[in-house]
Coordinates of C-alpha atoms and ligand atoms in Angstrom, one line a residue:
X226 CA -20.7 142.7 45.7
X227 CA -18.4 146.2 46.3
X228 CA -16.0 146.8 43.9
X229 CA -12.9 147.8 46.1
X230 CA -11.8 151.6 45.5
X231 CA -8.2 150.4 44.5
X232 CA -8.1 148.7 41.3
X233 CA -5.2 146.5 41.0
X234 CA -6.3 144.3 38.5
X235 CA -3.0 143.5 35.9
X236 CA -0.8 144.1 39.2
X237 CA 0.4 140.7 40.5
X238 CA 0.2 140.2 44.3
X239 CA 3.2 138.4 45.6
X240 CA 2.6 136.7 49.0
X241 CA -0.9 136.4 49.1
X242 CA -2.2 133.4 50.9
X243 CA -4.3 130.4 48.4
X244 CA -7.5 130.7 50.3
X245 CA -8.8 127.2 49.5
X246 CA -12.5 128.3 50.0
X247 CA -13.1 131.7 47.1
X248 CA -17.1 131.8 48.8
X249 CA -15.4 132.0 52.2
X250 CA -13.3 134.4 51.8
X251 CA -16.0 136.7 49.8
X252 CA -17.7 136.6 52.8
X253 CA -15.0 137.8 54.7
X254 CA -14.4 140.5 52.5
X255 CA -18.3 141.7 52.7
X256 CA -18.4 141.6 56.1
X257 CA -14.9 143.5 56.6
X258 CA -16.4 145.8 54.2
X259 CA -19.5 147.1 56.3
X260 CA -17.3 147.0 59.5
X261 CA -16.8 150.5 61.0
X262 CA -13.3 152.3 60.4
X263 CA -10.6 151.2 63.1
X264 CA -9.0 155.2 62.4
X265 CA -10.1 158.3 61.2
X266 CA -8.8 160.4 58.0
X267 CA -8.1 163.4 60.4
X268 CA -6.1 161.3 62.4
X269 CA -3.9 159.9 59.7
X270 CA -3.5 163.7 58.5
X271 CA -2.1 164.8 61.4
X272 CA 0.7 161.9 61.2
X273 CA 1.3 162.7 58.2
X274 CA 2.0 166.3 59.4
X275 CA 4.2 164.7 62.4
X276 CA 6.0 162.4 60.0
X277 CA 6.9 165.9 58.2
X278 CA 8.6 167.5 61.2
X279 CA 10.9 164.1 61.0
X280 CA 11.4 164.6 57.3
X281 CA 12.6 168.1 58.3
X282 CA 14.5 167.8 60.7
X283 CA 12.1 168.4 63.5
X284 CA 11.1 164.8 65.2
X285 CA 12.0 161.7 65.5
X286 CA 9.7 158.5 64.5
X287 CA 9.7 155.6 67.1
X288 CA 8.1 152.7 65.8
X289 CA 7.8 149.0 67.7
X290 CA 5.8 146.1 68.5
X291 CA 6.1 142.2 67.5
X292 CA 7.2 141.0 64.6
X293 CA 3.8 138.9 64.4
X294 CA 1.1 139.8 66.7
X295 CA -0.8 136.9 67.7
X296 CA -4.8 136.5 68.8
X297 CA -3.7 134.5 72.0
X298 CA -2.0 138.0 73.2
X299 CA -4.8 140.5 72.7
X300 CA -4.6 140.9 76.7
X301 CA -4.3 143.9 78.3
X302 CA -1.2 142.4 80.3
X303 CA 0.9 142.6 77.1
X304 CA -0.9 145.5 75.4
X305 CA 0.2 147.3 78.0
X306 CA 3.6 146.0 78.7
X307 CA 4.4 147.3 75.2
X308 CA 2.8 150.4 75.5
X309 CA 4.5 151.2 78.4
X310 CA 8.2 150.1 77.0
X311 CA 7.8 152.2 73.9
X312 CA 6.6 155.4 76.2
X313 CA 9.5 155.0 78.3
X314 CA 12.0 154.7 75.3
X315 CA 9.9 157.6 73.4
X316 CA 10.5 159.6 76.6
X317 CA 14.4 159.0 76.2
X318 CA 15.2 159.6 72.9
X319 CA 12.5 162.8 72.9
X320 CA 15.2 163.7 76.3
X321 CA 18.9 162.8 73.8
X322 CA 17.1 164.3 70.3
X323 CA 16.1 167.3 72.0
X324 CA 12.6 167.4 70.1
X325 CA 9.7 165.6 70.0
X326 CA 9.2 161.8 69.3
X327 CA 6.1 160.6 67.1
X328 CA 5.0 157.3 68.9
X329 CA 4.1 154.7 66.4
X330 CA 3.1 151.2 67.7
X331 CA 3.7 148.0 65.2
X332 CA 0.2 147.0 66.6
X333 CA -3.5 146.6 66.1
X334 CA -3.0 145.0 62.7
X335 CA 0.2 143.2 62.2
X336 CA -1.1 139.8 62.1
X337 CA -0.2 138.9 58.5
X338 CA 3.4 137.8 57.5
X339 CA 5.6 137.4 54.4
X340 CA 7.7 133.6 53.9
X341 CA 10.3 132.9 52.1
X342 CA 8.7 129.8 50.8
X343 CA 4.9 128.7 50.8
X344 CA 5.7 125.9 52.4
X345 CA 7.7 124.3 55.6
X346 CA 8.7 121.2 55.7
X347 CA 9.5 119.0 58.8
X348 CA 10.3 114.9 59.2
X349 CA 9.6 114.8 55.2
X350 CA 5.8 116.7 56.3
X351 CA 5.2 119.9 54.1
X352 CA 2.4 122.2 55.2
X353 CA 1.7 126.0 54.2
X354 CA 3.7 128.2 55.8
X355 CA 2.5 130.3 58.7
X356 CA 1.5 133.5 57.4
X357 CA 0.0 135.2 60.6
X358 CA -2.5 135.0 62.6
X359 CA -5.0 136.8 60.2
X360 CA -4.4 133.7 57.7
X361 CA -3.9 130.2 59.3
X362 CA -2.6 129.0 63.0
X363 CA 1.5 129.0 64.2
X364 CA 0.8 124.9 65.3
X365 CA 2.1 122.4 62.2
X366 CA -0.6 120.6 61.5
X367 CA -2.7 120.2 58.4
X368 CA -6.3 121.9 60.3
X369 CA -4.1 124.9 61.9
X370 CA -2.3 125.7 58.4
X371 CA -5.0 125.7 56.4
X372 CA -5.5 129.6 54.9
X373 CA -9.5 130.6 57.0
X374 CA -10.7 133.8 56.2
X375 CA -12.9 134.0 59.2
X376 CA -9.0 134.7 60.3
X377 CA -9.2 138.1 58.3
X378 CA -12.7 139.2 60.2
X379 CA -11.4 138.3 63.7
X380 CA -8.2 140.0 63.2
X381 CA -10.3 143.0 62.7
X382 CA -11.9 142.7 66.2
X383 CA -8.7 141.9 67.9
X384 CA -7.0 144.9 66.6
X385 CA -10.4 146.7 67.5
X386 CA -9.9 145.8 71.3
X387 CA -5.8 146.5 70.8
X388 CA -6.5 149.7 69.6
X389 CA -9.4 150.8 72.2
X390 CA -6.8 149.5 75.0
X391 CA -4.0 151.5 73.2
X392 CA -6.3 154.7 73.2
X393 CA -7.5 154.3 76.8
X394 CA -4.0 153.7 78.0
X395 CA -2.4 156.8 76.4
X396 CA -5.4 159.5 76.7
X397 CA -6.7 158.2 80.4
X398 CA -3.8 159.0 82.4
X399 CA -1.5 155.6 83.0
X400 CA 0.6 157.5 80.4
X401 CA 1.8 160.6 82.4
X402 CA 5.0 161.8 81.8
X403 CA 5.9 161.7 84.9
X404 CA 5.1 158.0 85.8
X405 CA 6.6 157.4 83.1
X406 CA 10.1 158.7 84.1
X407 CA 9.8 156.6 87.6
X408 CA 9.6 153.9 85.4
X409 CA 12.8 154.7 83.9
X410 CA 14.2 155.2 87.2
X411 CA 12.9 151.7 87.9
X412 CA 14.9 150.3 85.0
X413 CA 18.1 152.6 85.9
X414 CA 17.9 150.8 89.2
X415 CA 17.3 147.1 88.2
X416 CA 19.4 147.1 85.0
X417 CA 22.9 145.7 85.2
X418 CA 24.1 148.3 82.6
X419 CA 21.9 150.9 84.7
X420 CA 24.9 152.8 85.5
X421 CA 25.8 153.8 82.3
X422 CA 22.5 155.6 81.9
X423 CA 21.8 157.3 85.2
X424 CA 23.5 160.5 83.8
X425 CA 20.6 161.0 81.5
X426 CA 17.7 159.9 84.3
X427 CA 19.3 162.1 86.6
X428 CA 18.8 165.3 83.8
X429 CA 15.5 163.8 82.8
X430 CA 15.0 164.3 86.6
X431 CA 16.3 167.5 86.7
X432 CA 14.3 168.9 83.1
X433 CA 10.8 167.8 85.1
X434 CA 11.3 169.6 88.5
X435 CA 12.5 172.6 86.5
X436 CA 9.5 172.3 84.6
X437 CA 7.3 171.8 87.8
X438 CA 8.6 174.6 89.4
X439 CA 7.8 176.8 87.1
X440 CA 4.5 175.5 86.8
X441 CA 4.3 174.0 83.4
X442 CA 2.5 170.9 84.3
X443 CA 0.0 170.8 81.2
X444 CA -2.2 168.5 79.4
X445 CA 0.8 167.6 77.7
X446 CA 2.2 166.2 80.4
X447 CA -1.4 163.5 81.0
X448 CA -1.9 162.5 77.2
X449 CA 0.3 161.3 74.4
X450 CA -0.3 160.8 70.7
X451 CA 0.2 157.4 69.7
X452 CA -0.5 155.8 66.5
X453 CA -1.2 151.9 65.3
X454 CA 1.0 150.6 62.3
X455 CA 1.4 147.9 60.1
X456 CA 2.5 145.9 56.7
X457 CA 0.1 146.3 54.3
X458 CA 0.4 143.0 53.4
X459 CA -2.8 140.7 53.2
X460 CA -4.6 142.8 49.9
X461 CA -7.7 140.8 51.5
X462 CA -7.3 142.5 54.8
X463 CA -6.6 145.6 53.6
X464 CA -9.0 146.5 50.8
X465 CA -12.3 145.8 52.3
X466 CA -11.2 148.3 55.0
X467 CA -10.6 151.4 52.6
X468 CA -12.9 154.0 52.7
X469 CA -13.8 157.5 51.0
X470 CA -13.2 160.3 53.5
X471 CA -16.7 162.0 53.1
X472 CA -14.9 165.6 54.0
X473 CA -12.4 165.2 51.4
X474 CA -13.5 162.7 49.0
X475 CA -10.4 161.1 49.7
X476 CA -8.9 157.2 49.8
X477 CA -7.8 155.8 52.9
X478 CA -7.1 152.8 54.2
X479 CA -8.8 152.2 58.0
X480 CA -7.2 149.9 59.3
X481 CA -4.3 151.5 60.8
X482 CA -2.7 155.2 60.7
X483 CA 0.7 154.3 59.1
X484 CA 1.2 151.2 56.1
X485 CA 4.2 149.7 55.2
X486 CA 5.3 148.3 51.9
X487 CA 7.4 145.2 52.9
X488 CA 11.0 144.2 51.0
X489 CA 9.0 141.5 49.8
X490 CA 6.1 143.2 47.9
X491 CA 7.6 146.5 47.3
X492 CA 8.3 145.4 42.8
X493 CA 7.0 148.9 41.3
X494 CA 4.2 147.4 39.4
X495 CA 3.1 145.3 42.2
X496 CA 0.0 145.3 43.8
X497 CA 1.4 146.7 47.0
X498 CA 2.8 149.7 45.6
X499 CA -0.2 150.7 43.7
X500 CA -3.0 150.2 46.5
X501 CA 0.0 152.1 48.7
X502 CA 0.1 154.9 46.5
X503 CA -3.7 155.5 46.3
X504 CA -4.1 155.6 49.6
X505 CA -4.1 159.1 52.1
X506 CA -2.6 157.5 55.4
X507 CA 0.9 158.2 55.7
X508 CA 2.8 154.9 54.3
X509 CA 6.3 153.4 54.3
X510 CA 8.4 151.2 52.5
X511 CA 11.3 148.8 53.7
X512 CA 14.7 149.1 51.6
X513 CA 16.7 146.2 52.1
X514 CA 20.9 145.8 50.9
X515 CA 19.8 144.8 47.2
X516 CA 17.8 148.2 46.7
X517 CA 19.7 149.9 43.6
X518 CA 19.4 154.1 44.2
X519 CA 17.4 154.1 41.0
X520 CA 14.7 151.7 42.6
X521 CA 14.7 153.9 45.8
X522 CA 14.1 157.0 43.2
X523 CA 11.5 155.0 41.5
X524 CA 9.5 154.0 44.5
X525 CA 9.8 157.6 45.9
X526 CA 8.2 158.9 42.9
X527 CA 5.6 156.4 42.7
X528 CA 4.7 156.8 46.5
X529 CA 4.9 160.4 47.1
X530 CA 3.9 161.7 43.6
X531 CA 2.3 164.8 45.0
X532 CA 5.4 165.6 47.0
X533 CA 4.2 166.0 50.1
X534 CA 5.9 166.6 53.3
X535 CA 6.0 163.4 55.6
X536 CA 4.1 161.2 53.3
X537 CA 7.1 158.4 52.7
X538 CA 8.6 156.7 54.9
X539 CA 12.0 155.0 53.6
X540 CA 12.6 152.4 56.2
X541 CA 16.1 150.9 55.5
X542 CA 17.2 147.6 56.6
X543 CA 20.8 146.9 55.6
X544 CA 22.4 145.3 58.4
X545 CA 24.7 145.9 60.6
X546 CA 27.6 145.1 58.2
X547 CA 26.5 146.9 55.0
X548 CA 24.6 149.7 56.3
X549 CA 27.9 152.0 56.1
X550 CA 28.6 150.8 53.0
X551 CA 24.9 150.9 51.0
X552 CA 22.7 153.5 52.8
X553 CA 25.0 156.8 51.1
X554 CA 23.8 156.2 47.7
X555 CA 20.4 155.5 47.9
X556 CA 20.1 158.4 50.7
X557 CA 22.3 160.3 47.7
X558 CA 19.8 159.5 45.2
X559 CA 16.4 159.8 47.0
X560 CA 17.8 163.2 47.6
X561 CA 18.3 164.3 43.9
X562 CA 14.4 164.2 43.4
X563 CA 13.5 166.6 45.6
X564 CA 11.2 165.2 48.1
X565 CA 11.0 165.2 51.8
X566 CA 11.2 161.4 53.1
X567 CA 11.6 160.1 56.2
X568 CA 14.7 158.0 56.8
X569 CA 13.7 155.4 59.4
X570 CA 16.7 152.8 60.2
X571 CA 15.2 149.0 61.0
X572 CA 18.1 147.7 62.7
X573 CA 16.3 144.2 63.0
X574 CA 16.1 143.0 59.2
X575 CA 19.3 142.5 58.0
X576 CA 20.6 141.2 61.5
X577 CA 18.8 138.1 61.8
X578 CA 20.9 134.7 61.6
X579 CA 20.4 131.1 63.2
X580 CA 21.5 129.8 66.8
X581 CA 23.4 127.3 68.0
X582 CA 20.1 125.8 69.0
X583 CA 18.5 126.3 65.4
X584 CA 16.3 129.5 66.7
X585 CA 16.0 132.6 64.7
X586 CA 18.0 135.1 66.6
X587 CA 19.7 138.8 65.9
X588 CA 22.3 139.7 68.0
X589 CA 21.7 143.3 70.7
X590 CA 25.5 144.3 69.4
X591 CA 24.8 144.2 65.9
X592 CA 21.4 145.3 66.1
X593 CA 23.2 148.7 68.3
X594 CA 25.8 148.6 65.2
X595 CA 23.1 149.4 62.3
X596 CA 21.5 152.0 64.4
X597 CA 25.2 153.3 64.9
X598 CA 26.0 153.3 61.2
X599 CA 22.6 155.1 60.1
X600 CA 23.4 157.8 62.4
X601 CA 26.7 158.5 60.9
X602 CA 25.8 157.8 57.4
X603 CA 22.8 160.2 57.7
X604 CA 25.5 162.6 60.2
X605 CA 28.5 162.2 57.2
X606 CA 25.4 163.2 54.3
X607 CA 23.5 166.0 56.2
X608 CA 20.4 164.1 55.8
X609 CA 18.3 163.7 59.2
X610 CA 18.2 160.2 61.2
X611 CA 14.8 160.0 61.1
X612 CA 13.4 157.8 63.6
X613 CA 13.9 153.4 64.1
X614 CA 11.7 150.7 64.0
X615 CA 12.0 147.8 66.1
X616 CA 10.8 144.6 66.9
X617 CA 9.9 144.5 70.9
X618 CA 8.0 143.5 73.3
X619 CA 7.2 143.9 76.8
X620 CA 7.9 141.1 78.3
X621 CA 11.1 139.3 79.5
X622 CA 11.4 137.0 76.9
X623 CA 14.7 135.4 75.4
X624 CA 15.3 136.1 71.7
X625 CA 17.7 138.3 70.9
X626 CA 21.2 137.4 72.5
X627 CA 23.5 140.1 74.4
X628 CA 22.2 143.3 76.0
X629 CA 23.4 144.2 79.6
X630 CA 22.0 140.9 80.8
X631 CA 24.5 139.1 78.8
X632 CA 21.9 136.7 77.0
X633 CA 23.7 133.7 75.0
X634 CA 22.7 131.3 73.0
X635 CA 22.3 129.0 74.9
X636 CA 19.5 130.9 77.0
X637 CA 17.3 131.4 73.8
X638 CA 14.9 128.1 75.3
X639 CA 13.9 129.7 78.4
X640 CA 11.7 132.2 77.0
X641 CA 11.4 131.7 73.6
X642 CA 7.7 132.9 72.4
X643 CA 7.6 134.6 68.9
X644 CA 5.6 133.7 66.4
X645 CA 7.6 135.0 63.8
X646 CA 11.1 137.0 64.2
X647 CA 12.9 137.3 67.3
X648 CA 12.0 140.7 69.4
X649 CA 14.3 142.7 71.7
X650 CA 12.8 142.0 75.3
X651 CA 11.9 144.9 77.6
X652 CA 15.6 145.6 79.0
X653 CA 17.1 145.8 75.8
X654 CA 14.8 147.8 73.9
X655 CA 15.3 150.0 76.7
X656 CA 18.8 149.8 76.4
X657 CA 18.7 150.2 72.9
X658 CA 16.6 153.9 73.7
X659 CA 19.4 155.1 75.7
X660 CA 22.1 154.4 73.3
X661 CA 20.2 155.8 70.7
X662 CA 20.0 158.8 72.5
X663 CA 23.8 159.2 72.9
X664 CA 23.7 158.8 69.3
X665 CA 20.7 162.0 69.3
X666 CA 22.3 164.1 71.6
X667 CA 23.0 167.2 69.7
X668 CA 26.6 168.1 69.2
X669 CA 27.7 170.7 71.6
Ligands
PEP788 C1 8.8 142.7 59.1 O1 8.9 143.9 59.3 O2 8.5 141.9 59.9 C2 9.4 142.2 57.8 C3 9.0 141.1 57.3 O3 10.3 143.1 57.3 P1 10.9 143.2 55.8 O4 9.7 143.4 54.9 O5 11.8 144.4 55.9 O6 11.6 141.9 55.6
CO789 CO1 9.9 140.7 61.4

């Protein structure tokens, strides 16, 4: 057997999953452990040196993708769709922050997911919970709930074939700048709130001829950098896929450039936040409202103990109505010790709230609210609004109510299709990149 490279014995790991078979899951484990790496250690470097133009000041962080990726969607239909929403939104706030936007997709890995109870309960039937597609199936019954690690191994291959798609998609091409703006145009056009925005297509517009007339039409223009994310959740998962650099002697995990330490898993002697803090990649950690300044200080220490630039992530999810009120002392705090975070906003969290129809739903208004308030928190404070993180997809679905479409609840049935939390569809994450990059534009 391999010892894993993390020892976390004595650390207790909340929201692990009982596999009901120990040999099974061993067997996962091995045969995770002699798959090859899904990144590379130079790659996650060079986030990490991205991530520290956004702790200075320099860039802003755009992460997105479903709350739960699921197997059945590993097609390049939706791959793409996402892909291509989060390019055209990185495209508009790199266009309102005047400087460039590091592209990070919630993708090619987040198929594990943290419950509030281990089990759910329906006509008087309890079953485990779903905990992602890496675990046990979204259908309630007793053969789809059950906890398979053969889960864990084929998770690895789908987000294998994510990533290759994600790579193809934003080195081969389909990703020019260019196309990417007609798309934009597209949306201008078909978008009942399209008005509002064709001030800043129509300067996009005008920033690309300028540029093509004076013959800047680079590389830069044909290839983006764009980097797979997830929770750091499933210890399972992610052990078997940390390696030892062989330049540097150093601990990363493989699975994906950028880790996050959920609001559930983030207790300072956890598990999470030790096997976070020994690894290389650049990592985050959610702050929800009952984070105390000291914990934030805490975690901050423990995380980024070397201090360096663009390590850590703080990705705070207040909501909408407390995010004025709570983010000034933690961001107050976290300052006190010196190092340089990155201050993402998750306006998605702390919004979510039940339907009319019993659906998990977040309102666009608040969700354009929390965004609002972290900007003039972080504005107020002189600290730099880092970058968001949001729960999208592609795809026209209907989950989040409002946006210029005018979505109510009564409209959540139509399209209704996550596995997990409810996403901003295509036009509103859009929507939500042009608003954010009011917010961006620098003061004149
Ligand atoms: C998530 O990002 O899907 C999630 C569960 O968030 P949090 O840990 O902030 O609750
Ligand atoms: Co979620």
């Amino acid at each position: 057997m391999n010892l894993p490279l993390i020892d976390l014995a004595g650390r207790p790991a909340v929201q692990q999953p009982t596999w009901p078979d120990p040999l099974a899951l061993e067997a996962a484990r091995q045969e995770l452990s002699a798959l090859p790496p899904l990144v590379f250690a130079g790659e996650c470097d060079l986030l990490t040196e991205r991530m520290a133009a956004a702790a200075r000041g320099e860039a802003f962080v755009l992460q997105g993708g479903d709350c739960a990726e699921v197997f059945a969607e590993t097609n390049a239909d939706a791959i793409r769709a996402k892909i291509k929403t989060l390019l055209q939104m990185a495209v508009v706030l790199t266009y309102g922050a005047q400087m460039p936007v590091v592209k990070v997709g919630r993708m090619a890995g987040q198929f594990g997911k943290p419950r509030s109870s281990g089990d759910e309960t329906v006509d008087g039937v309890s079953l485990p919970s779903y905990r992602g597609d890496a675990v046990n199936g979204l259908e309630f019954t007793e053969a789809a709930r059950r906890p398979n690690p053969e889960r864990l191994v084929e998770a690895y291959h789908r987000a294998s074939a994510t990533l290759n798609l994600m790579r193809a998609f934003t080195q081969g091409g389909y990703a020019d700048l260019r196309q990417v703006h007609e798309w934009n145009k597209d949306f201008v056009r078909e978008s009942t709130a399209g008005e509002r925005y064709e001030q800043i297509a129509q300067d996009i517009e005008k920033a690309l001829a300028f540029m093509r007339a004076c013959g800047i039409d680079g590389e830069s223009f044909r290839r983006v950098e764009f980097y797979s994310g997830h929770e750091a959740l499933l210890l399972d998962y992610e052990l078997p896929l940390t390696r030892i650099d062989s330049r540097t002697e150093r601990i990363y995990d493989v699975s994906a450039h950028f880790l996050w330490v959920g609001e559930r898993t983030r207790q300072l002697d956890g598990a999470h936040v030790e096997f976070a803090s020994k690894i290389h990649n650049p990592i985050g950690v959610k702050l929800g409202p009952t984070t105390t300044p000291e914990q934030a200080a805490e975690l901050v220490e423990r995380l980024d103990p070397n201090g360096v630039p663009g390590r850590l992530s703080l990705i705070t999810r207040m909501g909408a109505g407390k995010v004025r009120d709570l983010l000034p002392a933690l961001v107050e705090k976290v300052s006190t010790t010196g190092h340089d975070v990155v201050w993402i906003c998750d306006p998605m969290h702390g919004n979510t709230i039940e339907a009319a129809g019993g659906q998990k739903t977040r309102r666009f208004d608040d969700v354009v609210d929390e965004v609002r308030g972290y900007f003039e928190v972080h504005r107020g404070l002189g600290s730099h609004p880092g970058g968001m993180h949001i729960e999208l997809t592609g795809d026209d679905v209907t989950e989040c109510t409002g946006g210029a479409e005018g979505l109510k609840d009564h409209d959540l049935g139509s399209r209704y299709e996550t596995a997990c939390d409810p996403r901003l569809n295509r036009q509103q994450a859009l929507e939500l990149s042009f608003l954010a990059a009011e917010m961006l534009a620098p003061v004149s």
